[in-house]
Coordinates of C-alpha atoms in Angstrom, one line a residue:
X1 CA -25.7 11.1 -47.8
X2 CA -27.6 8.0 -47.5
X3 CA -27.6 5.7 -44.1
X4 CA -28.4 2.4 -44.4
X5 CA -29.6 -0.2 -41.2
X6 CA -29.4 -3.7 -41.9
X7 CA -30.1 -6.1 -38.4
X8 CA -28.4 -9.6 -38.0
X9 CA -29.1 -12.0 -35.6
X10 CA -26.5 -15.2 -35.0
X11 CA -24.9 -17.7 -32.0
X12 CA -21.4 -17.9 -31.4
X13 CA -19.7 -20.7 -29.1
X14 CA -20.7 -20.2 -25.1
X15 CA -17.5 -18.5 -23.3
X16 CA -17.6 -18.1 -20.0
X17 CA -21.1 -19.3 -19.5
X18 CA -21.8 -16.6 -21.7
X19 CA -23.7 -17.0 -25.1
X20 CA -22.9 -13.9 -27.3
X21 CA -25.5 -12.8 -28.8
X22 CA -24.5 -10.3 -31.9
X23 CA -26.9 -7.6 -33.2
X24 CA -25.0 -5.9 -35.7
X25 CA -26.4 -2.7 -37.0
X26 CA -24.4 -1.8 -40.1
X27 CA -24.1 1.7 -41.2
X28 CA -22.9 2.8 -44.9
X29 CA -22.5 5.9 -46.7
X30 CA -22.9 5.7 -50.5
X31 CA -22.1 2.0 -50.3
X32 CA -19.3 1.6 -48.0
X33 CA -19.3 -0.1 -44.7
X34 CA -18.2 2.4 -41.8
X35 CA -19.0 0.3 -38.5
X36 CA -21.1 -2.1 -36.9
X37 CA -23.2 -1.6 -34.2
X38 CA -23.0 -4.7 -31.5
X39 CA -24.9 -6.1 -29.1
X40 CA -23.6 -9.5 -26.1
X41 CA -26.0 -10.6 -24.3
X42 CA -25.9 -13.0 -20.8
X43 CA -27.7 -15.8 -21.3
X44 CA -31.1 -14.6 -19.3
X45 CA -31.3 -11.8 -22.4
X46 CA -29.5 -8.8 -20.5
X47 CA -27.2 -6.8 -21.9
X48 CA -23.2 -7.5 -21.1
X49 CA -21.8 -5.3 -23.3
X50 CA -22.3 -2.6 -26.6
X51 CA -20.5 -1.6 -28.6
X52 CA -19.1 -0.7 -32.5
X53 CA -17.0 -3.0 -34.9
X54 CA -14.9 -2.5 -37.7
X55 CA -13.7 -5.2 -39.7
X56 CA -14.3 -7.8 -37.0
X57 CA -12.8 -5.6 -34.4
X58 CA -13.7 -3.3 -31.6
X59 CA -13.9 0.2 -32.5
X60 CA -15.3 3.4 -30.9
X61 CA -17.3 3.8 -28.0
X62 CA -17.6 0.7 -25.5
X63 CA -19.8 -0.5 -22.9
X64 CA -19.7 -3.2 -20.7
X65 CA -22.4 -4.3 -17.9
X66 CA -23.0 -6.6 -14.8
X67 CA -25.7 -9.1 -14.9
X68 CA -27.9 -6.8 -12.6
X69 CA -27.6 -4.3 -15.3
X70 CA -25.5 -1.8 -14.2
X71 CA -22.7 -0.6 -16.2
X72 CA -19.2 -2.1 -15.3
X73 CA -16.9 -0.1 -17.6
X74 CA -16.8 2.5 -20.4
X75 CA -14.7 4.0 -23.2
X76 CA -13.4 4.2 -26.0
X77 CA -11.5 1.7 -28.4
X78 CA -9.5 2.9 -31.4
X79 CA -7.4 0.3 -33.4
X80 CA -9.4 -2.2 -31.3
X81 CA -6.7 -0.6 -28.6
X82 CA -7.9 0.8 -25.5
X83 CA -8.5 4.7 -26.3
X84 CA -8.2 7.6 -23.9
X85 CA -10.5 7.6 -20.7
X86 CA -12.3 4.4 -19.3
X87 CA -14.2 4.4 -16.6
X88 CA -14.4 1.0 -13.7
X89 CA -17.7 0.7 -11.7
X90 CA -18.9 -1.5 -9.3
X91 CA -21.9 -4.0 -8.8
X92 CA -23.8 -1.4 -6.7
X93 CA -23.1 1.4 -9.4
X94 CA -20.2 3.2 -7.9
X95 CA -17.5 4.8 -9.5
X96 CA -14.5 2.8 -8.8
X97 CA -11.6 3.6 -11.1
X98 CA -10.7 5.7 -14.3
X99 CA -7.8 5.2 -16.7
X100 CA -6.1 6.8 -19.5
X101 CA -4.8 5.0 -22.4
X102 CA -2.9 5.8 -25.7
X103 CA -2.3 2.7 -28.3
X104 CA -3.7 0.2 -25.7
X105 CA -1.0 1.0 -23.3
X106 CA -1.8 2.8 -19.9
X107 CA -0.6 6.9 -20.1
X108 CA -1.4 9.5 -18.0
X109 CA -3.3 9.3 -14.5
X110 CA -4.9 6.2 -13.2
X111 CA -7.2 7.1 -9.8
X112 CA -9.2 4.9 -7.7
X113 CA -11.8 6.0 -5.5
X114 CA -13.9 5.2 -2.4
X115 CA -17.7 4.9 -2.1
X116 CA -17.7 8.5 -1.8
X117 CA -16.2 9.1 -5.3
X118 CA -13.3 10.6 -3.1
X119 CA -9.9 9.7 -5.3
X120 CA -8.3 7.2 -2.8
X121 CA -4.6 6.3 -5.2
X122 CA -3.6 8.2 -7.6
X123 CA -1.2 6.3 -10.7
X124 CA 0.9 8.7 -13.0
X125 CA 2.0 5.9 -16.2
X126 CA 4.3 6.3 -19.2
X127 CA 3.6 3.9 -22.0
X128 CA 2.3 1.4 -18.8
X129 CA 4.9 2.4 -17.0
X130 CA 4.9 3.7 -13.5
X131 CA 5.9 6.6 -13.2
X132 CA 4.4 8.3 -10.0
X133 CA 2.0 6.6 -6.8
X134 CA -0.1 8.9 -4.5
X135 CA -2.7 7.6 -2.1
X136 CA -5.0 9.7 0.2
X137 CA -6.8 9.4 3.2
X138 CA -10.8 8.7 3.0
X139 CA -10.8 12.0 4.1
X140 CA -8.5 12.7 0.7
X141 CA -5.9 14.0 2.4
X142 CA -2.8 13.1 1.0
X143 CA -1.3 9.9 2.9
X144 CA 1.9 8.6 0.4
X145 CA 3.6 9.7 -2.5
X146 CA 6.1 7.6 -4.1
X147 CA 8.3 8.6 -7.5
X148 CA 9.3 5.9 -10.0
X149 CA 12.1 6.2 -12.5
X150 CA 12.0 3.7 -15.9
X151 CA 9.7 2.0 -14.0
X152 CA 11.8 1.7 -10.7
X153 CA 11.3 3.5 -7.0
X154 CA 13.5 6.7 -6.9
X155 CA 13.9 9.0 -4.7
X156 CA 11.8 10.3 -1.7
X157 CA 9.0 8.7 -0.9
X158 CA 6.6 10.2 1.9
X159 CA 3.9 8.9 4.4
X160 CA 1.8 11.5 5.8
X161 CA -0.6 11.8 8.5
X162 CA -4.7 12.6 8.4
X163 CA -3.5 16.5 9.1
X164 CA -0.9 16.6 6.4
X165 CA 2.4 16.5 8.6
X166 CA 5.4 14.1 7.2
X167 CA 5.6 11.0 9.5
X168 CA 7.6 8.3 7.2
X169 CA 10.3 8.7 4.4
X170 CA 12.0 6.6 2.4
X171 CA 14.8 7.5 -0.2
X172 CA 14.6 5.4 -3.0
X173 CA 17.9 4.5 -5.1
X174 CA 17.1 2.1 -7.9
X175 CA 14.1 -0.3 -5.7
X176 CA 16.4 -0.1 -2.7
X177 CA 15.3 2.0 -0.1
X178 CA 15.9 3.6 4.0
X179 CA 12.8 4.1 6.1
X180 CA 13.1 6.7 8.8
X181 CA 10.7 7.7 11.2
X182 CA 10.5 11.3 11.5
X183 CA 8.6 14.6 12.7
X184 CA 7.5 12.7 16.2
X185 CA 6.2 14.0 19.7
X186 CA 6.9 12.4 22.5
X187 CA 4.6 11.6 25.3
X188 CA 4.3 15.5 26.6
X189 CA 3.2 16.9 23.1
X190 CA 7.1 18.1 22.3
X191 CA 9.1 17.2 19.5
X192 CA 11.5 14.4 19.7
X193 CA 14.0 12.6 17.4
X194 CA 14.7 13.9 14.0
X195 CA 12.4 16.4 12.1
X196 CA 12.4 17.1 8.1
X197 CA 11.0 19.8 6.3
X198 CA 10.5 19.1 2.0
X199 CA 9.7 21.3 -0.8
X200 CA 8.6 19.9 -3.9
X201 CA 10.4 16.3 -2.2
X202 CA 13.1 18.0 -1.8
X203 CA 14.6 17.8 1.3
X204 CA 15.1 21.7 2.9
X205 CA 15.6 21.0 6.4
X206 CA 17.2 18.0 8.9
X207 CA 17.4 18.4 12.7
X208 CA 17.1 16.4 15.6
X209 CA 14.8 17.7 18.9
X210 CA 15.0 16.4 22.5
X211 CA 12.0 17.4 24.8
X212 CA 10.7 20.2 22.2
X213 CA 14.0 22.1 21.6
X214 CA 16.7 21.5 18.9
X215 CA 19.7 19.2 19.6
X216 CA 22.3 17.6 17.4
X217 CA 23.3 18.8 13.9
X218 CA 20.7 20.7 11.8
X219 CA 21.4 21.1 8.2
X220 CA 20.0 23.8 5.8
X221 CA 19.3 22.6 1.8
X222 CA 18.7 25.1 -1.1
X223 CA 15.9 24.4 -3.1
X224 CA 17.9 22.1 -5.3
X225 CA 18.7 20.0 -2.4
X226 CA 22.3 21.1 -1.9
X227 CA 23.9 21.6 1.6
X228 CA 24.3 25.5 2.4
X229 CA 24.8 25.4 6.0
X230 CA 25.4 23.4 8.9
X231 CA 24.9 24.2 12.8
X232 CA 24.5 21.8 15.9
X233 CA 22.6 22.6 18.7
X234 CA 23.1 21.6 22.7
X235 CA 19.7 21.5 24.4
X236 CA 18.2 24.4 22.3
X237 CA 21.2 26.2 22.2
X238 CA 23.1 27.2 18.8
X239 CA 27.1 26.2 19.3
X240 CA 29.0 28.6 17.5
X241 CA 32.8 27.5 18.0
X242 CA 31.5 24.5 15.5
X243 CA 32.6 25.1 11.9
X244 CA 31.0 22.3 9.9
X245 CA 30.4 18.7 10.9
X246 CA 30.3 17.2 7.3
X247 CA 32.9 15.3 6.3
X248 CA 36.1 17.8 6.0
X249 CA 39.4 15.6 5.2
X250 CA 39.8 12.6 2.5
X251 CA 42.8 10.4 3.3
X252 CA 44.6 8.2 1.1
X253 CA 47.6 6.2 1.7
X254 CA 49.9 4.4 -1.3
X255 CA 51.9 1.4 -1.2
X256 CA 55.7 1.8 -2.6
X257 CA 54.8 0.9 -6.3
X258 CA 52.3 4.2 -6.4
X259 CA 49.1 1.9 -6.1
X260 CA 46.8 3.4 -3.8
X261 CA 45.8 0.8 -1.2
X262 CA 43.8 2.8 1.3
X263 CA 41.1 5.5 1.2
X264 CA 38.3 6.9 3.5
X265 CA 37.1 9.9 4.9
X266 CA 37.1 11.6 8.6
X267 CA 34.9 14.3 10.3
X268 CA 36.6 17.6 12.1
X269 CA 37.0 15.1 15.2
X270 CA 38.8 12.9 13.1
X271 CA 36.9 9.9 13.2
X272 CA 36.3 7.8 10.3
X273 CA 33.4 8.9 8.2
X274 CA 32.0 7.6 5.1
X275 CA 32.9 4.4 2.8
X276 CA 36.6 3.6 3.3
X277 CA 38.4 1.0 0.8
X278 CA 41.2 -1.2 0.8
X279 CA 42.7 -2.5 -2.3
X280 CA 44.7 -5.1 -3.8
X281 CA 48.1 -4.6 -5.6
X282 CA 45.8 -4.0 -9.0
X283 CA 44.5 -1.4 -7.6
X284 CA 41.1 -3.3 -7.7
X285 CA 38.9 -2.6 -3.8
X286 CA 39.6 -5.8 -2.2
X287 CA 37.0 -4.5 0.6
X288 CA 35.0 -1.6 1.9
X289 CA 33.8 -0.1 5.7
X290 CA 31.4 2.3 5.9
X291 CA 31.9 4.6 9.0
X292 CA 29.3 6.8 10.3
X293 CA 31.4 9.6 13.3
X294 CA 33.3 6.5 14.1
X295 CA 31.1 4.0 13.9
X296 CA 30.7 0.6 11.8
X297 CA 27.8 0.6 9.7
X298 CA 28.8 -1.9 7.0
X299 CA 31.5 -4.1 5.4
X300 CA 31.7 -5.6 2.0
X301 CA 32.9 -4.3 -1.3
X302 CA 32.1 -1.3 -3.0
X303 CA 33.4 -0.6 -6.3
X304 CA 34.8 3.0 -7.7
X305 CA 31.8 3.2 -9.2
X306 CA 30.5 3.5 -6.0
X307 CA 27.9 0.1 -6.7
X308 CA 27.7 -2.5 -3.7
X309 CA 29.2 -6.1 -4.5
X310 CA 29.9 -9.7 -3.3
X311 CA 29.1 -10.2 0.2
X312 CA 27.9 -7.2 3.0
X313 CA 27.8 -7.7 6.6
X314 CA 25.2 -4.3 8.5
X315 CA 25.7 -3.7 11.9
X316 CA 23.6 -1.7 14.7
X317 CA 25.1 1.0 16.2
X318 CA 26.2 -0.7 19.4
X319 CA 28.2 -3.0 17.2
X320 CA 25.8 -6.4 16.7
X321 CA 25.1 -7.2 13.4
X322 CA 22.1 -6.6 11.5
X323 CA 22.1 -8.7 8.4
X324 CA 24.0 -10.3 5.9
X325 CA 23.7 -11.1 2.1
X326 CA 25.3 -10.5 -1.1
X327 CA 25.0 -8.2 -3.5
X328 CA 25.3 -8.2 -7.2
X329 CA 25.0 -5.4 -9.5
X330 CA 24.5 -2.9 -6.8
X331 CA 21.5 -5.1 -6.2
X332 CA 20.8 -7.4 -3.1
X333 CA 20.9 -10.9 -4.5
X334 CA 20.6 -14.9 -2.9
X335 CA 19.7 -15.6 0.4
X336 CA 19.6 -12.7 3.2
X337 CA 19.4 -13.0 7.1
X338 CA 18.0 -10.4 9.6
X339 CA 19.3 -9.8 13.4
X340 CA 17.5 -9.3 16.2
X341 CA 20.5 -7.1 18.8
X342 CA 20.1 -10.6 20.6
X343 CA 21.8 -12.8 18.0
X344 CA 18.5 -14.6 17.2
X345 CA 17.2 -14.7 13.5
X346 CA 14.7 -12.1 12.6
X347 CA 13.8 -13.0 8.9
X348 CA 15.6 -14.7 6.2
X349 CA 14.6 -15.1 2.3
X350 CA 16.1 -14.7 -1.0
X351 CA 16.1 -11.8 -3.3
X352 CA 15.8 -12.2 -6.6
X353 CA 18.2 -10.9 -10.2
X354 CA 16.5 -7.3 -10.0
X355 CA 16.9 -6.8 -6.2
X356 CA 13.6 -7.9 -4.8
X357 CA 12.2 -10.7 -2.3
X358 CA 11.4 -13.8 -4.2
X359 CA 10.2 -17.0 -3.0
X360 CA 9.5 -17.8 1.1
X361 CA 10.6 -15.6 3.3
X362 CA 10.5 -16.0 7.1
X363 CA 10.3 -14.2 9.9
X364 CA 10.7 -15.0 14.1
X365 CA 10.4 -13.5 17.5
X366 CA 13.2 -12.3 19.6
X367 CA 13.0 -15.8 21.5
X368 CA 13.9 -17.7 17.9
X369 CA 10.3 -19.0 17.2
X370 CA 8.6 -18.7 14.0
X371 CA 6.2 -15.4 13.5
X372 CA 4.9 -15.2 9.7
X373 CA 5.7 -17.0 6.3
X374 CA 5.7 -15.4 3.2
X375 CA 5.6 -16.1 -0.2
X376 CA 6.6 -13.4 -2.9
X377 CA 7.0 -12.7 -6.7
X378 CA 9.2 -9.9 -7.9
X379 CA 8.7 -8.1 -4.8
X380 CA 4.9 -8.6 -4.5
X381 CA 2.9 -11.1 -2.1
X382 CA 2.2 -13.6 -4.0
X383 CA 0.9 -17.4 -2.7
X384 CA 0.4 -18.8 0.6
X385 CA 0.7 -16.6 4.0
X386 CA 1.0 -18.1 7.6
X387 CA 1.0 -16.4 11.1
X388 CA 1.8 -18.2 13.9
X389 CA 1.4 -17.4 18.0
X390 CA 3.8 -17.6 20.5
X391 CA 3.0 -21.6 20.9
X392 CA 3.2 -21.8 16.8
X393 CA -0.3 -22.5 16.0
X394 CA -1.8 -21.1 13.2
X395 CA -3.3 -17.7 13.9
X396 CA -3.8 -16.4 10.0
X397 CA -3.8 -18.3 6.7
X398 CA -5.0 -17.2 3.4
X399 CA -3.3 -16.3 0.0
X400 CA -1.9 -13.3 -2.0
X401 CA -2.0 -13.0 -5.7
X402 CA -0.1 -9.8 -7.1
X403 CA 0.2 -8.3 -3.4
X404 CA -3.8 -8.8 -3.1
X405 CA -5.4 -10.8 -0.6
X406 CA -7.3 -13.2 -2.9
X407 CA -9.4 -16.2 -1.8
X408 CA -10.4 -17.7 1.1
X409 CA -8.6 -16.1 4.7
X410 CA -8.9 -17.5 8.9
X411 CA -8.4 -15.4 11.5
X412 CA -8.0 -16.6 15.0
X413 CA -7.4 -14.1 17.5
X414 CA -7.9 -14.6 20.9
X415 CA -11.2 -16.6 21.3
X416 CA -12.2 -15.5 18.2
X417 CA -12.5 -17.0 14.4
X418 CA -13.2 -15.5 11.7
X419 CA -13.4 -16.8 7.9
X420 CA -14.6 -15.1 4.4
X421 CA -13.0 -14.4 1.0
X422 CA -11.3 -11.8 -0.4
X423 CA -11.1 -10.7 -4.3
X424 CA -8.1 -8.5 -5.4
X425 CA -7.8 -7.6 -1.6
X426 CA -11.3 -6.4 -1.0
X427 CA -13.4 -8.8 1.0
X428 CA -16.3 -10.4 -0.7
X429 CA -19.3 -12.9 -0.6
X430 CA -20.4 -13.8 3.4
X431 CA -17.7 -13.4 6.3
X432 CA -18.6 -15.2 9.7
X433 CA -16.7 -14.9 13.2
X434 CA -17.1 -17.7 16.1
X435 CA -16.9 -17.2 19.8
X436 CA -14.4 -20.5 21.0
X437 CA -14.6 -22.1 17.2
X438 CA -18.3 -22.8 17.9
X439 CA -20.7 -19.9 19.1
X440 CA -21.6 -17.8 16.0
X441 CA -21.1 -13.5 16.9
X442 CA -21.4 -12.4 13.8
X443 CA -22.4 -13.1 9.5
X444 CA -22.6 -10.4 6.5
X445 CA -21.7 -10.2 3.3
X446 CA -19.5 -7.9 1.7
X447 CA -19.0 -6.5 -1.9
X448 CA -16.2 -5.0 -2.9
X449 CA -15.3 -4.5 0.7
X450 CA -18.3 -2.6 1.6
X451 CA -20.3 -4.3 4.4
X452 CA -23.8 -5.0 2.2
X453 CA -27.3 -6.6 3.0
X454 CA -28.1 -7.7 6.4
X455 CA -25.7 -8.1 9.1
X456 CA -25.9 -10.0 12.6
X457 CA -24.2 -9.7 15.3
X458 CA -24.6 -12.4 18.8
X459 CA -23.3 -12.1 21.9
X460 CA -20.8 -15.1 23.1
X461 CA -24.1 -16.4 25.3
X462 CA -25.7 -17.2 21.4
X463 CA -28.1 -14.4 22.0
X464 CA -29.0 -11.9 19.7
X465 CA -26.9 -8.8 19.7
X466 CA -27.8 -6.4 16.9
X467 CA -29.3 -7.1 13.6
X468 CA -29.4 -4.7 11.0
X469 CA -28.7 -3.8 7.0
X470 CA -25.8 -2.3 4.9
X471 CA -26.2 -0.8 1.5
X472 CA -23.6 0.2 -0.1
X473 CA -21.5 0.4 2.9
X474 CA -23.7 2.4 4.7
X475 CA -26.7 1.6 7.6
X476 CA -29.6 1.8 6.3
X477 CA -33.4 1.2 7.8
X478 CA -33.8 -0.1 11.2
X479 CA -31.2 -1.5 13.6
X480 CA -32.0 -3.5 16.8
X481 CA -29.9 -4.0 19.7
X482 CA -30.6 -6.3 22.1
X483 CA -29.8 -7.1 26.4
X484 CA -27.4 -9.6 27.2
X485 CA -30.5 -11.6 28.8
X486 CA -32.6 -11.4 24.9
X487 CA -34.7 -8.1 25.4
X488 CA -35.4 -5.7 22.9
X489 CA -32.8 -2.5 24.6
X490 CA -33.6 0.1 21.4
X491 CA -34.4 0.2 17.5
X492 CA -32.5 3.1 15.5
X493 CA -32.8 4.3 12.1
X494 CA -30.4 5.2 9.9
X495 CA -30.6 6.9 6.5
X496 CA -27.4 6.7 4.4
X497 CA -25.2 6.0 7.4
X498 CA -26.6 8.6 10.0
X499 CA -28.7 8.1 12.6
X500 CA -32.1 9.7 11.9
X501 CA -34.2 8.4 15.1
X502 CA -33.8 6.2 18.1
X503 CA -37.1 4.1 19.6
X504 CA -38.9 6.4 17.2
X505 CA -37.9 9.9 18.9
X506 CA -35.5 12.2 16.3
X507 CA -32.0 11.8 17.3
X508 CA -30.3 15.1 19.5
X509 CA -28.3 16.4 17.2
X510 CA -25.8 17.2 19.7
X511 CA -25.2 13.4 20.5
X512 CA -24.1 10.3 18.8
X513 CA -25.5 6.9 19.2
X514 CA -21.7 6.0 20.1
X515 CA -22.4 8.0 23.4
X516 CA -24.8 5.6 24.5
X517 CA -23.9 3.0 27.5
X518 CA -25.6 -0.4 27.6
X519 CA -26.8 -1.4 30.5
X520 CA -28.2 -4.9 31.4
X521 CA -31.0 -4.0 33.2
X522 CA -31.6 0.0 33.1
X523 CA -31.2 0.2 29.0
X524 CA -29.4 3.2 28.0
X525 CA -28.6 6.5 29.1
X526 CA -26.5 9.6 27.5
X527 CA -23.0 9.9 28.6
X528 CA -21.9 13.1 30.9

């Protein structure tokens, strides 16, 4: 076997202010062409990006670089498809996010992670479809899990806390979705309201607690999620005479053709229970209540089928309504308002043909005034986004693209403003904060949301508060801090983050510099 190299220089149009520079290195076994070797170049000589060609198109192992050098992304390329792992950097080197692909599409696990190479969300795809989302903690605890089915949210979705203990649920039917709050304490450290156990998502266990003991109806699930038991409990204590609480009679009354023209179903206290229907002569539901132990949840029509149409009123539990909108295809659809118990307006947008918010969307305060405007796209932020105070002004502005912050955001909170740019929701480039619109407190830049290079900090007087520099999200070097009045208070050094010495003296291991307490004229001392 023979190899043959053969180098060829030429220009090609500029794209992108960049002037791709080829050097083809072209390999051949007894006379045939296998691949080229290629070389794009930025237009100060450094490398963007290597790879292989074959027949005018990318093939084999990839690499791509940022202008400082560093590589960007990696991997491989078969058919001129993405190929099977790539890899996602950033501009300071880190590893930021790997995918699989098959055929160009995304299959298999897609994670990104922090600047600790910690895996931060966690993407399960079928032929680019989602199938399963996960995100952690930085601590990579898991924080949320959410299935998808054919691409759409299905059943239970979970938000956990930094120790691992369920605090939010959803179940997901087709992109529609409850959200309950579970497994709380109240202010003593006892359980309160309802508390879930899951195994594998599926639910096991359901019961409600007042002041740390059980009360209300507990249910029992097998592992398949099936009701096996039902018990209710009165201040901790297990009431026996109670046979079942589910649902235990299904009435149904005719009209004098035969037609059935009423349904619905009652608990063992007979109170209605469940959807009940009403129909027409055709037999065709004409409208629906759902009942929960006697009380109005909802009205509107559902089908036999059991799929939500035409219009639907919701209601709280002490009878005001909720909200109101139709539904088509099981799916909420057109314009949708939401009810404060007051009456007043709480938001109101439109849903789009598959079910989610499209278009502006508004919401108020309890006293009617506007809160936030929102603009989505298929369910995602996506354009303009204005908060307003209680007096309507303006308190944040910026845009979304793709559910992203992107571009250039204002903050004004209290007496403070603050103004930089975000790029797919990460801040980027310098950020500044004013003191009353005009007194600076504070400029840095950021990089892929990682506070990076030097970063001040004044107090609202205009004098100098701390100065000090980021890499990589971390303190690095020397920090100042500095009195109220100008004076130099202490200089700390940090290395990668921690605190290695403090006005040159080793730092106690047994305190942080958060322990400290400024003082104006004494400097600082440990706290007790």
């Amino acid at each position: 076997m023979a190899w043959e190299i053969i180098y060829r220089r030429f220009l090609i149009k500029k794209h992108n202010s960049l002037i791709g520079l080829f050097l083809f290195v072209n390999f051949s076994c007894f006379g045939q062409t296998l691949l080229d070797s290629v070389i794009f170049k930025y237009p100060d000589g450094t490398i963007s990006s290597s790879g292989f060609m074959l027949n005018g198109e990318p093939e084999g192992y990839w690499r791509n670089y940022y202008q400082n050098g560093l590589l960007k992304s990696e991997g491989n390329r078969k058919n001129h498809q993405l190929d099977s792992l790539w890899k996602f950097y950033s501009q300071s080197g880190a590893l930021t996010r790997t995918v699989n692909y098959k055929k160009g599409y995304k299959n298999g696990y897609r994670l990104s992670y922090n600047h600790d190479t910690i895996i931060i969300k966690e993407e399960l795809f079928l032929n680019d479809t989602l199938q399963r989302l996960r995100k952690f903690h930085q601590n990579g605890k898991l924080k949320y899990i959410l299935p998808f089915k054919n691409g759409k949210k299905n059943g239970y979705a979970f938000e956990f806390d930094t120790a691992g203990v369920e605090k939010i649920w959803w179940n997901y039917k087709n992109n529609q979705s409850e959200k309950y709050v579970i497994n709380r304490f109240d202010a003593q450290g006892k359980r309160s309201g309802k508390w879930m156990t899951f195994h594998d998502n599926i639910l096991q266990t359901e019961v409600g607690y007042s002041r740390g003991v059980k009360h209300g109806v507990e249910k029992i699930f097998n592992k398949k999620g099936d009701l096996k038991q039902i018990n209710k409990y009165e201040k901790g204590v297990l009431i026996t005479d109670v046979n079942n609480i589910k649902v235990i009679d299904q009435k149904k009354t005719f009209s004098k053709n035969g037609i059935i023209h009423k349904s619905g179903g009652f608990n063992e206290r007979g109170q209605p229970h469940g959807v009940h229907r009403v129909f027409n002569d055709k037999g065709e539901v004409e409208s629906s209540k759902v009942f929960k132990n006697g009380i109005l949840e909802s009205e509107g029509i559902v089908k036999k089928s059991g799929e939500k149409d035409g219009f639907w009123i919701y209601y709280y539990s002490s009878g005001e309504k909720l909200s109101e909108g139709f539904y088509r295809n099981n799916k909420k659809y057109g314009e949708w308002n939401y009810y404060y118990k007051n009456g007043y307006l709480e938001s109101e947008g439109i849903y789009g043909s598959d079910g989610k918010e499209d278009g502006l969307w508004k919401e108020y305060n309890e006293n009617g005034t506007l809160r936030e405007e929102t603009h989505f796209s298929n369910g995602l932020y996506d354009g303009t986004f204005k908060a307003y105070n209680d007096s309507g002004v303006i308190v944040i502005q910026g845009n979304y693209i793709e559910d992203y912050e992107d571009g250039e955001w204002l903050y004004h909170i209290g007496d403070h403003t603050e103004y930089g740019t975000y790029i797919d929701g990460l801040k980027s480039g310098e950020w500044k904060s004013y003191y009353n619109k005009k007194q600076l407190v504070f400029k840095g830049n950021f990089q892929n949301g990682l506070p990076v290079g030097k970063h001040l900090y004044w107090y609202e007087n205009g004098n100098l508060k701390r100065v000090g520099e980021y890499i990589s999200g971390r303190r690095e070097g020397e920090w100042l801090y500095y009195s109220k009045k100008g004076s130099l208070l202490m200089v700390v050094e940090y290395n990668n983050g921690l605190e290695k010495s403090y006005n040159g003296y080793s730092i106690d291991p047994a305190h942080e510099m958060d322990d400290y307490i400024e003082y104006e004229q004494t400097g600082y001392r440990w706290l007790d």
